[in-house]
Coordinates of C-alpha atoms in Angstrom, one line a residue:
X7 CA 19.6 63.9 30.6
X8 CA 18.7 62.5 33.9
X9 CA 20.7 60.0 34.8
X10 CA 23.9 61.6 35.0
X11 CA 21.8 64.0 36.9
X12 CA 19.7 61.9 38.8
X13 CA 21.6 61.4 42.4
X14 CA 21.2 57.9 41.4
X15 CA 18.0 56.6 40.5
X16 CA 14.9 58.1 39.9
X17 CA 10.9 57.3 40.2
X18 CA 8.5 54.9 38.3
X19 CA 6.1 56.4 35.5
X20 CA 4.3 59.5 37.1
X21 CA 5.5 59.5 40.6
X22 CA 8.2 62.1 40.7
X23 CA 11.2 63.4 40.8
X24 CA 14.3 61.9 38.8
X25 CA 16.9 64.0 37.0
X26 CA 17.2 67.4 35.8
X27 CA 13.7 67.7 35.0
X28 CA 10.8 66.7 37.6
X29 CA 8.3 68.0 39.9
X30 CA 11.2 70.1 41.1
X31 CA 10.8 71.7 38.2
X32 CA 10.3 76.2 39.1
X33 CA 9.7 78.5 36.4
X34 CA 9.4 81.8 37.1
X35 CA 7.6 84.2 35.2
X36 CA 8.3 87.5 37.1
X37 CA 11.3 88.7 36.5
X38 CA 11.6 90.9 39.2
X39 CA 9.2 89.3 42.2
X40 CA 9.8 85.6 41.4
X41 CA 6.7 83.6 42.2
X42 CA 6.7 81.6 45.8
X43 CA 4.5 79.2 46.7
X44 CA 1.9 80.2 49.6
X45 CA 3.6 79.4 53.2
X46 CA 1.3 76.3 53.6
X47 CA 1.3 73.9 56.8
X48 CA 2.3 70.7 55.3
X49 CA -0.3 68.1 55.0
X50 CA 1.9 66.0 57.6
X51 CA 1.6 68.5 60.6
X52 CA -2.4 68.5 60.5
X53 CA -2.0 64.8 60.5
X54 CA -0.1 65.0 63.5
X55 CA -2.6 67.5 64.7
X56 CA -5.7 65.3 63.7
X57 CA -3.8 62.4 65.4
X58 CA -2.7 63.9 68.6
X59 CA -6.4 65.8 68.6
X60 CA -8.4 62.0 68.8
X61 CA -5.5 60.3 71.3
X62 CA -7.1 63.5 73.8
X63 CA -10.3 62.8 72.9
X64 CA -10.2 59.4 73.6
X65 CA -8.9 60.1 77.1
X66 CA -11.9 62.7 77.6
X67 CA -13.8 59.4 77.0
X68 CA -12.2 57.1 79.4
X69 CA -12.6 60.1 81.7
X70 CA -15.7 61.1 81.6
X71 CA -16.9 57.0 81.9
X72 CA -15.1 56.6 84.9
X73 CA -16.2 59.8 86.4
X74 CA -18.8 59.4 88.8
X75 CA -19.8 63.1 90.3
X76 CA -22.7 63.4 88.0
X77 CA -21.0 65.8 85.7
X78 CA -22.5 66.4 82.4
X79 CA -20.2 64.5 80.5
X80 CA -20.3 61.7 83.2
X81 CA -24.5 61.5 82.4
X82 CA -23.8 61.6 78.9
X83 CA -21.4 58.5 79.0
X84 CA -23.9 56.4 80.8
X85 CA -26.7 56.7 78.3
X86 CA -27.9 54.3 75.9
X87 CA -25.1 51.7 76.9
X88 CA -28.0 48.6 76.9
X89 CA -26.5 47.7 73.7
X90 CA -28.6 50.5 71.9
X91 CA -26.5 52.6 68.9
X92 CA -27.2 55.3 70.0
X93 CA -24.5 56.3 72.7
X94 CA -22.8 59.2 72.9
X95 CA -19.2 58.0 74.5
X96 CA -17.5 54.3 72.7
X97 CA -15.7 53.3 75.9
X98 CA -18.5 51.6 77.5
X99 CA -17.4 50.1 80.3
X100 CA -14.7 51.0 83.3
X101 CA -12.5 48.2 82.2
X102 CA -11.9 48.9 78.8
X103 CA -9.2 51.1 78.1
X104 CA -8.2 54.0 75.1
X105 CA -5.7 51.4 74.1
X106 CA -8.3 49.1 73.7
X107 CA -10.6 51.6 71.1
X108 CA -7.9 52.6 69.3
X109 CA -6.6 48.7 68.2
X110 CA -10.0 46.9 68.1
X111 CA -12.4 49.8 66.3
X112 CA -12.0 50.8 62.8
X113 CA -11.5 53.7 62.9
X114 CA -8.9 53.5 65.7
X115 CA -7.1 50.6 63.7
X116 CA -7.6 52.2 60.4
X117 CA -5.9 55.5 62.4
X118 CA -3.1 53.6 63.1
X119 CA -2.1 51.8 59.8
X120 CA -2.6 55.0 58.0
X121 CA -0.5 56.9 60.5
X122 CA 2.4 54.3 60.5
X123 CA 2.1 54.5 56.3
X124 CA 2.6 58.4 56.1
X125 CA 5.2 58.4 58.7
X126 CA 7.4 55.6 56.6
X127 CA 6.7 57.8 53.6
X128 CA 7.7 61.1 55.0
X129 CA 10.6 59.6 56.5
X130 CA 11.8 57.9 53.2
X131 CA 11.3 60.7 50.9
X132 CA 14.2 62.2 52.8
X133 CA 16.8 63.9 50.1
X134 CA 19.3 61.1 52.1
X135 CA 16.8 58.3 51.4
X136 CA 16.2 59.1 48.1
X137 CA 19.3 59.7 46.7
X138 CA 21.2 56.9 48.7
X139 CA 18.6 54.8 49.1
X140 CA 16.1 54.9 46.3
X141 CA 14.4 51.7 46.1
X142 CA 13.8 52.2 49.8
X143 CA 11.8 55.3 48.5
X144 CA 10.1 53.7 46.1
X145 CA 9.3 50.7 47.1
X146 CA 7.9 52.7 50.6
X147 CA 5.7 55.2 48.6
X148 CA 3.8 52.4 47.0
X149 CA 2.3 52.4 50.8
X150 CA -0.1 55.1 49.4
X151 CA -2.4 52.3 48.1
X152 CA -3.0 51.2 51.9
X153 CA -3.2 55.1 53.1
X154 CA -6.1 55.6 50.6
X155 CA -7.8 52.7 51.3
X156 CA -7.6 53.1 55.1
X157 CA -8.5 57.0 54.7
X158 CA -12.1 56.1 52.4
X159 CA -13.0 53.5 55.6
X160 CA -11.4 55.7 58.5
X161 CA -14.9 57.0 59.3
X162 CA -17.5 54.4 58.6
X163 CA -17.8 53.1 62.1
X164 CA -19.1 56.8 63.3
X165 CA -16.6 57.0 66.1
X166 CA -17.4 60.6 65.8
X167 CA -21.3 61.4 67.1
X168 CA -22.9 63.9 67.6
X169 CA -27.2 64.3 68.4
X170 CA -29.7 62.9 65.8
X171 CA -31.9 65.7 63.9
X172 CA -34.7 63.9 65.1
X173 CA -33.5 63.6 69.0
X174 CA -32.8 67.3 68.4
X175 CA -36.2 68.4 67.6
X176 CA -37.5 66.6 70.8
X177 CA -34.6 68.0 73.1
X178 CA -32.9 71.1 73.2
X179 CA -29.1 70.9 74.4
X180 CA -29.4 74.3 75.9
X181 CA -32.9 73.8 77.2
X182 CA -32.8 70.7 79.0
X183 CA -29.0 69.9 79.5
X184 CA -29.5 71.1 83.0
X185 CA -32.6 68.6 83.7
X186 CA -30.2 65.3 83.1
X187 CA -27.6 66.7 85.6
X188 CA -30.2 67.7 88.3
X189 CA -32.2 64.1 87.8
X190 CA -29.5 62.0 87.5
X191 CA -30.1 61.3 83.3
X192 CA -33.7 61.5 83.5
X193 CA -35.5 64.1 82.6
X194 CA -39.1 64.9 84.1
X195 CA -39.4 67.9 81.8
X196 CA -42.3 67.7 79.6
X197 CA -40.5 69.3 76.7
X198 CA -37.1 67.8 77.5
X199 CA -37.1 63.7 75.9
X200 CA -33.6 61.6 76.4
X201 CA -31.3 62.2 73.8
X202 CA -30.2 59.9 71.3
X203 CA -26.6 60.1 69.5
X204 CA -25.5 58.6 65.9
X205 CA -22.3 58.6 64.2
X206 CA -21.7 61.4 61.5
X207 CA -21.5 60.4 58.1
X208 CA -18.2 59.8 56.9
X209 CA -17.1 62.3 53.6
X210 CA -13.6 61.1 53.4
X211 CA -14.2 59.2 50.3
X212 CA -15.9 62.7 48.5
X213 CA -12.6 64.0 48.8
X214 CA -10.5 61.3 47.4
X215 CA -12.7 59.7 44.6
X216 CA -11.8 62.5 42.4
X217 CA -8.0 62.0 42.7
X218 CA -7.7 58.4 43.0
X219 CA -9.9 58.1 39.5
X220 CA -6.9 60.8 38.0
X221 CA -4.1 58.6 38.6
X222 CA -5.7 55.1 37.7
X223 CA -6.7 56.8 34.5
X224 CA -3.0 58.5 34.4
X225 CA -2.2 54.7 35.3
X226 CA -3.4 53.2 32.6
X227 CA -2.8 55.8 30.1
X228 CA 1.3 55.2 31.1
X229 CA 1.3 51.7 31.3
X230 CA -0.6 51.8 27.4
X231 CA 2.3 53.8 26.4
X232 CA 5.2 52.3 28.3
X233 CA 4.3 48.7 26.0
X234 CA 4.6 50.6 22.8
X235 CA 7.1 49.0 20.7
X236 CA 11.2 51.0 20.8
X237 CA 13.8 50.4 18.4
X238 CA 16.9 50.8 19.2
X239 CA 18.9 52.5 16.0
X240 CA 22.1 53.0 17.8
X241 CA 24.6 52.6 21.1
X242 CA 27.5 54.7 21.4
X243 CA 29.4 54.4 24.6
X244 CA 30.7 58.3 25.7
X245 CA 34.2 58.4 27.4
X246 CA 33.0 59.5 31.5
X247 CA 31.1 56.4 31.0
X248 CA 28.3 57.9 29.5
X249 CA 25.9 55.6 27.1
X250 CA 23.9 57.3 24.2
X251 CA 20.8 55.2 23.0
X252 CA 19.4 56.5 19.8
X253 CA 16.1 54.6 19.4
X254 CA 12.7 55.2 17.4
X255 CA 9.3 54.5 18.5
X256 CA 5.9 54.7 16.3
X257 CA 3.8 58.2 16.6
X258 CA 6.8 59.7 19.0
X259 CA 7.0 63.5 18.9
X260 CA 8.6 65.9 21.4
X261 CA 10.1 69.4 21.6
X262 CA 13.4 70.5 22.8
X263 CA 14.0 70.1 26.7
X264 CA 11.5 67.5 27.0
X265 CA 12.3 64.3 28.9
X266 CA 11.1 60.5 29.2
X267 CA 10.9 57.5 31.7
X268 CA 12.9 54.5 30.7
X269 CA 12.7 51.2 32.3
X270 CA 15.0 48.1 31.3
X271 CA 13.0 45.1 32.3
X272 CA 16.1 42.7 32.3
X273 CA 17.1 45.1 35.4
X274 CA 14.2 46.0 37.3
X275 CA 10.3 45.6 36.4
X276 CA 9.3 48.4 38.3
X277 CA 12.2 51.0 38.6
X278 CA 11.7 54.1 35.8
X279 CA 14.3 56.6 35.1
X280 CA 13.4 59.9 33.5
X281 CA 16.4 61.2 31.4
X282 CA 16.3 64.2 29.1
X283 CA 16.1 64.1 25.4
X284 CA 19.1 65.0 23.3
X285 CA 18.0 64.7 20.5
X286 CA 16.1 67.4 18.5
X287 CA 12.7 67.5 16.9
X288 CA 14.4 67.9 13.5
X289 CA 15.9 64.5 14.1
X290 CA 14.6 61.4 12.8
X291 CA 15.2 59.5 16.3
X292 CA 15.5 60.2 19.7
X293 CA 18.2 59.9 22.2
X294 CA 19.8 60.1 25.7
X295 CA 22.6 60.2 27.2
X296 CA 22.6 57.9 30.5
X297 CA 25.8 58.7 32.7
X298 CA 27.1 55.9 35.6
X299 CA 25.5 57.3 38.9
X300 CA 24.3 54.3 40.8
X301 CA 23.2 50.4 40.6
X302 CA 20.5 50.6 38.0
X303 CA 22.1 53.1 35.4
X304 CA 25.4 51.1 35.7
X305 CA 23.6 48.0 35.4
X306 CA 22.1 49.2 32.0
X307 CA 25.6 50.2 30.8
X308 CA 26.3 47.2 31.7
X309 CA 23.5 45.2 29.6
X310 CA 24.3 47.5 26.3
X311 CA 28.4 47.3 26.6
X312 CA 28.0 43.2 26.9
X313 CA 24.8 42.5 24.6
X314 CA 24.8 38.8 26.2
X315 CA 22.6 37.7 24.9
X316 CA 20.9 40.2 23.0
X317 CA 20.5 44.0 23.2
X318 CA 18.1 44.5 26.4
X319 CA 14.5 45.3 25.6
X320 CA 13.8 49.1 26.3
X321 CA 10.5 50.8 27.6
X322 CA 9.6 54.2 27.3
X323 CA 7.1 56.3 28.8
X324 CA 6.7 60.1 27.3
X325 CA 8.0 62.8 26.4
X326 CA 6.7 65.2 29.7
X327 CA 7.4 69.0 28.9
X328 CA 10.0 71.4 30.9
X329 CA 10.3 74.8 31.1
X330 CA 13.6 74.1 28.4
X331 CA 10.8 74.2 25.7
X332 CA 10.5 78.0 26.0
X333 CA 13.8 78.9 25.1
X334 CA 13.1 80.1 21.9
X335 CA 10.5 82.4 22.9
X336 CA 12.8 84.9 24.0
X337 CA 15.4 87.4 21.8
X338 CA 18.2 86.4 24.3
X339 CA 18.9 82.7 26.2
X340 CA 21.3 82.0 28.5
X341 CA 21.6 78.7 28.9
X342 CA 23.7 76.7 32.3
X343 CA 24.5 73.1 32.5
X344 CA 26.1 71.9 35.0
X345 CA 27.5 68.3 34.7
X346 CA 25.0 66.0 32.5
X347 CA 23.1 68.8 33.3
X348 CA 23.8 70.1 29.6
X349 CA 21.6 67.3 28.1
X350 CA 18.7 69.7 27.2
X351 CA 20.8 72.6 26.2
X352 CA 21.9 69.5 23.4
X353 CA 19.0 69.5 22.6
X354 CA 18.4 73.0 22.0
X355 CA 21.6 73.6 20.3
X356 CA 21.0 70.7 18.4
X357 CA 17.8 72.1 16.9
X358 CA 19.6 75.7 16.3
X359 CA 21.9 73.8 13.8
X360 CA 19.0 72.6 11.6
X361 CA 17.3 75.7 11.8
X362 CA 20.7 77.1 10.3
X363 CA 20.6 74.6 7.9
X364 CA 17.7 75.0 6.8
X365 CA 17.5 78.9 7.1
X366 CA 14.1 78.9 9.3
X367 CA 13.5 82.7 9.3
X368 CA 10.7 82.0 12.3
X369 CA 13.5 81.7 14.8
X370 CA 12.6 84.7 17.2
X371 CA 16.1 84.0 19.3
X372 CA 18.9 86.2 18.2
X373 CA 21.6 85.5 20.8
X374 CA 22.5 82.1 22.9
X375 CA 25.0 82.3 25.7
X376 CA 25.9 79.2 26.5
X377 CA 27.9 77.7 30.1
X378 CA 28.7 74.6 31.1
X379 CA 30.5 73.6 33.6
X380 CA 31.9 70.2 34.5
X381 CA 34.3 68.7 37.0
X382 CA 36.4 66.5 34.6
X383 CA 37.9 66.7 31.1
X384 CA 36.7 63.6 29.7
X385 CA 32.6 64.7 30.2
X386 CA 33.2 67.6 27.6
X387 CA 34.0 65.1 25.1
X388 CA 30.7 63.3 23.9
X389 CA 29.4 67.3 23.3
X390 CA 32.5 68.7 21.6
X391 CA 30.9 67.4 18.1
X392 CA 28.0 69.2 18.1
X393 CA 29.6 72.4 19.6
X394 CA 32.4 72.0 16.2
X395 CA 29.3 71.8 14.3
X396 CA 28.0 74.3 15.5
X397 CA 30.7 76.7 14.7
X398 CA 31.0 75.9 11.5
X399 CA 27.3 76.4 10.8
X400 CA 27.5 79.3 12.0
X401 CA 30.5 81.0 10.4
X402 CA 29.7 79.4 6.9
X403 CA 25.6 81.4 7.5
X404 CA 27.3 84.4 8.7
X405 CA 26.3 84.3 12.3
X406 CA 29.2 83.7 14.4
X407 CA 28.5 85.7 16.9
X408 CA 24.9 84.0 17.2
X409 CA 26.1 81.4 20.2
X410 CA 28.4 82.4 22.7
X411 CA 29.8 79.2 24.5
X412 CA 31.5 79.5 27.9
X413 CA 33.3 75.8 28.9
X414 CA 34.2 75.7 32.6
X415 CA 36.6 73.0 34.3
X416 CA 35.8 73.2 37.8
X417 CA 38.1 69.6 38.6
X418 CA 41.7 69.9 37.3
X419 CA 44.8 69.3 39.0
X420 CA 48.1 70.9 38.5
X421 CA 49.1 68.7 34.9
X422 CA 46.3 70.2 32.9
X423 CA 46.3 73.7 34.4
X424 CA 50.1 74.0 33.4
X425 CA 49.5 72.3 30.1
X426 CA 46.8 74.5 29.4
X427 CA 48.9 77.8 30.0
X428 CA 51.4 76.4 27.9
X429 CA 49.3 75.6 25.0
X430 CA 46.9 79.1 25.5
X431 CA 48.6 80.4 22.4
X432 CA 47.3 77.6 19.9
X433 CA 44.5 78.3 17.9
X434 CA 42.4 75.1 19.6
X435 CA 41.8 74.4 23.4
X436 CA 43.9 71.6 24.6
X437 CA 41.0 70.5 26.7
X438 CA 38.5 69.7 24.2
X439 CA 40.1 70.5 20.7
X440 CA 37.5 73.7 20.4
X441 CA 38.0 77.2 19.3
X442 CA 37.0 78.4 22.6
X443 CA 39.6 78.2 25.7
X444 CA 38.4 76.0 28.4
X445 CA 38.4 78.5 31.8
X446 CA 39.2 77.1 34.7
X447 CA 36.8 77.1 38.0
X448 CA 33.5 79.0 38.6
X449 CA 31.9 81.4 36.7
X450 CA 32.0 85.1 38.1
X451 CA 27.9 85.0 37.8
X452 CA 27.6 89.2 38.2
X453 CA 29.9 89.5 35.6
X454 CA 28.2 87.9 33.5
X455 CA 24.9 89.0 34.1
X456 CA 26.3 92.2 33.4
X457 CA 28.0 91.7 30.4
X458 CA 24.9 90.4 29.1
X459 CA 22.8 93.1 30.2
X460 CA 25.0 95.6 29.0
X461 CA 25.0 94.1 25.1
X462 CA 21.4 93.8 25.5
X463 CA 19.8 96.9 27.4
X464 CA 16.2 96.0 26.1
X465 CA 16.0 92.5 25.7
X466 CA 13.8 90.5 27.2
X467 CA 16.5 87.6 28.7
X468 CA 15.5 83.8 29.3
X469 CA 17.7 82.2 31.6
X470 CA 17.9 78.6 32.0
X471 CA 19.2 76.0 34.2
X472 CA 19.8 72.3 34.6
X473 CA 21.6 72.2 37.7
X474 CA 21.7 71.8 41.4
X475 CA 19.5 73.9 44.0
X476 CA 22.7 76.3 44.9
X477 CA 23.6 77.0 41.9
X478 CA 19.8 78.0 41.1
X479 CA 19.7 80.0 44.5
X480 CA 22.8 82.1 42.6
X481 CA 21.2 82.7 39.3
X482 CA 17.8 83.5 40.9
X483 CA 19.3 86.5 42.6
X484 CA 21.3 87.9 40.0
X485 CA 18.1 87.7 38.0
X486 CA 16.6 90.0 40.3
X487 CA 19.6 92.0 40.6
X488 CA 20.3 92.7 36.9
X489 CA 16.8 93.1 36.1
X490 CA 15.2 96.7 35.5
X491 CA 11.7 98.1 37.2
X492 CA 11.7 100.0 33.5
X493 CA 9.5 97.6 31.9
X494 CA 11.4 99.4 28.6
X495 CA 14.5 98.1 29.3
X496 CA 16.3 94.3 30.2
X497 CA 14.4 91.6 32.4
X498 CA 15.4 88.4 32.9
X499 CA 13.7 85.7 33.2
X500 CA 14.6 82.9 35.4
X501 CA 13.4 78.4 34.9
X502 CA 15.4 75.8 36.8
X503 CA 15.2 72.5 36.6
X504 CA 16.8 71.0 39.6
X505 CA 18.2 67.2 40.0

């Protein structure tokens, strides 16, 4: 689910990041080399170099009209400046300044609102910003509308110029550049003609056209979805103060893993939060799970606890794959929650117990390890009835060993520890009523990995995460570390979702 992962609140329909699932999404294929993105310079650091390239350029300008020792690039500036369009140098005059250019041309002023745009939405998509601050985010990125705009009519004004073709045929830089020093701008030569300058054509808008008709197509699409009609079947409230919202919606379908964007127009018109599914494909509804992390998912606990007037009104955009839905192409799964990060693991698991049910002999998984780690009791509880289900399911089919579920309390203070020791004996935890015994802290992460390895020498091993960046960082290299050049024997195989 997102929002219990989501640092607080999360992006509007198609813009981003949110929970456990979003464009932070990695999956890596190679089990052994994981796949890296080329070491690109971001897209902000040639602005600054494009920006910081023109404010020079502009004082080469002022330079060269102010210059008065006949220089080639002093001639240059003084032709054509009868009112003509075809100078060379757009300070025209020793009074007017690069200050001047930059705030009264367009392409100066465009520079600048474009500039001031990017640098307000660099700033603000800041982890900080985000996470603290998310409205300030969002609300900031929506200056991409004016960047756009200001990039497609950045160039019309041909600030940039350069010699006509035609000027070009009559006069040869290299030929006759020397004739306009030595006559003072007017050449005598018989082959050499004044030359006459015109602003290059501006391609901006080649580049952008493409994109821009994407997302308003994307737009549209969303927003076309988003008014569909959603029922909602059933509210539970969760002890952690975690809401469930079981709801149906006409033509819905969606895998395990998979997550939506939910807006609640009673709170907020334009905020969307994406939140795993947690339900399963088997089930005749969908669900999530939305956990108290900020102002808006409070708020919509909130709404659903009071029903004042009425039971809010619900949107829903999706469901948007993640790499969750390939769990059960592998032989062996490990699957790692951390927090609310379990949400598409209920999913999963939740689907295993139909396919039990209903004895689907197409399941190609054959073993589920299963961790989840959390920092207080009461966030086990909305997930221990699934997890009892699940044992039974499995013992009555003859598959106990199928899932192997690790619980881990990483929050406890001295109380539950010692009644925990003094209950180990019982044949249920004390911590969440299961067969299996709650552990308490961190997992040992190379043990595991090579337990797991060991049992499984030639198994191709999917291992998935919902769960912060460190925590990734950890699995990722014991991934590498456990995995075998041998193509014959055990690989895993590492996807993250990050929130």
């Amino acid at each position: 689910m997102r929002s219990s992962t989501t640092p607080e609140r999360s992006l509007g329909p198609g813009m981003g990041p949110g929970i456990c699932k979003m464009p932070e999404l990695q999956q890596h294929a190679d089990p052994v080399t994981s796949v890296s993105q080329p070491a690109l310079l971001p897209e902000r650091h040639l602005f600054a170099v494009h920006t910081i390239a023109h404010l020079f350029n502009l004082e080469r300008y002022n330079d060269s009209q102010q210059a008065a020792d006949g220089s080639l690039s002093s001639v240059l500036s003084d032709l054509h400046q009868d009112g003509s369009d075809k100078w060379l140098n757009p300070i025209h005059s020793n009074s007017t300044t690069p200050a001047y250019v930059t705030f009264t041309s367009i392409p100066g002023l465009t520079g600048v609102i474009i500039t001031v745009a990017l640098i307000l939405m660099v700033t603000s998509s800041m982890e900080f910003i985000r996470r603290s601050y998310f409205e300030v985010f969002w609300y900031t990125h929506h200056l991409f509308i004016i960047y756009f705009a200001g990039l497609v009519i950045h160039g019309i004004a041909g600030l940039v110029r350069g010699q006509t073709e035609e000027s070009l045929k009559k006069y040869s830089p290299q030929r006759c550049a020397q004739y306009l020093v030595y006559r003072d701008g007017r050449s005598t030569h018989h082959h050499c003609k004044e030359p006459e300058f015109g602003g290059i054509p501006t391609e901006s808008w080649k580049w952008v056209l493409a994109p821009i008709l994407l997302y308003v197509f994307e737009r549209i699409l969303r927003f076309w979805r988003s008014r569909q009609r959603v029922v909602i079947t059933k509210v539970v409230t969760h002890p952690s103060k975690v809401l469930e919202l079981q709801m149906h919606k006409k033509g819905f379908n969606m895998e395990v893993g998979q997550y939506i964007f939910i807006n609640c127009p009673s709170i907020s018109l334009l905020e969307w939060h994406p939140f795993t599914l947690t339900s399963a494909p088997e089930d005749n509804f969908f669900s999530v799970h939305i956990r108290a992390a900020g102002d808006w998912t409070e708020n919509v606990i909130d709404a659903f606890q009071q029903q004042k007037p009425k039971i809010p009104r619900i949107e829903v955009d999706g469901p948007f794959g993640t790499a969750s839905e390939d769990v059960f192409q592998y032989e062996v799964a490990m699957l790692i929650g951390a927090g609310i990060g379990v949400t598409p693991f209920a999913s999963v698991l939740k689907s295993i117990w139909y396919k039990f049910q209903h004895a689907d002999q197409s399941l190609k998984t054959k073993k589920i390890y299963f961790y989840w780690l959390c920092r207080d009791t009461g966030a086990f509880a909305w997930f221990n009835d699934l997890l009892v289900s699940l044992e039974q399911e499995m013992e009555e089919s003859g598959k106990a060993g199928f899932l192997n579920y690790r619980l881990f309390l990483t929050g406890w203070d001295n109380s539950i520890a010692g009644h925990a020791v003094l209950n180990f004996d019982t044949v249920t935890d004390v911590v969440t009523g299961l067969k299996q015994k709650t552990s308490f802290g961190r997992p040992m992460w190379s043990n595991e990995f090579s337990a797991v390895a060991t049992a499984h020498p030639k198994s191709v091993v999917g291992v998935f995460l919902c769960g912060p960046e460190a925590l990734a960082k950890s699995l990722q290299k014991c991934c590498h570390q456990y995995s075998r050049l041998d193509p014959r024997k055990v690989k895993f195989y590492f996807n993250k979702e990050n929130f």
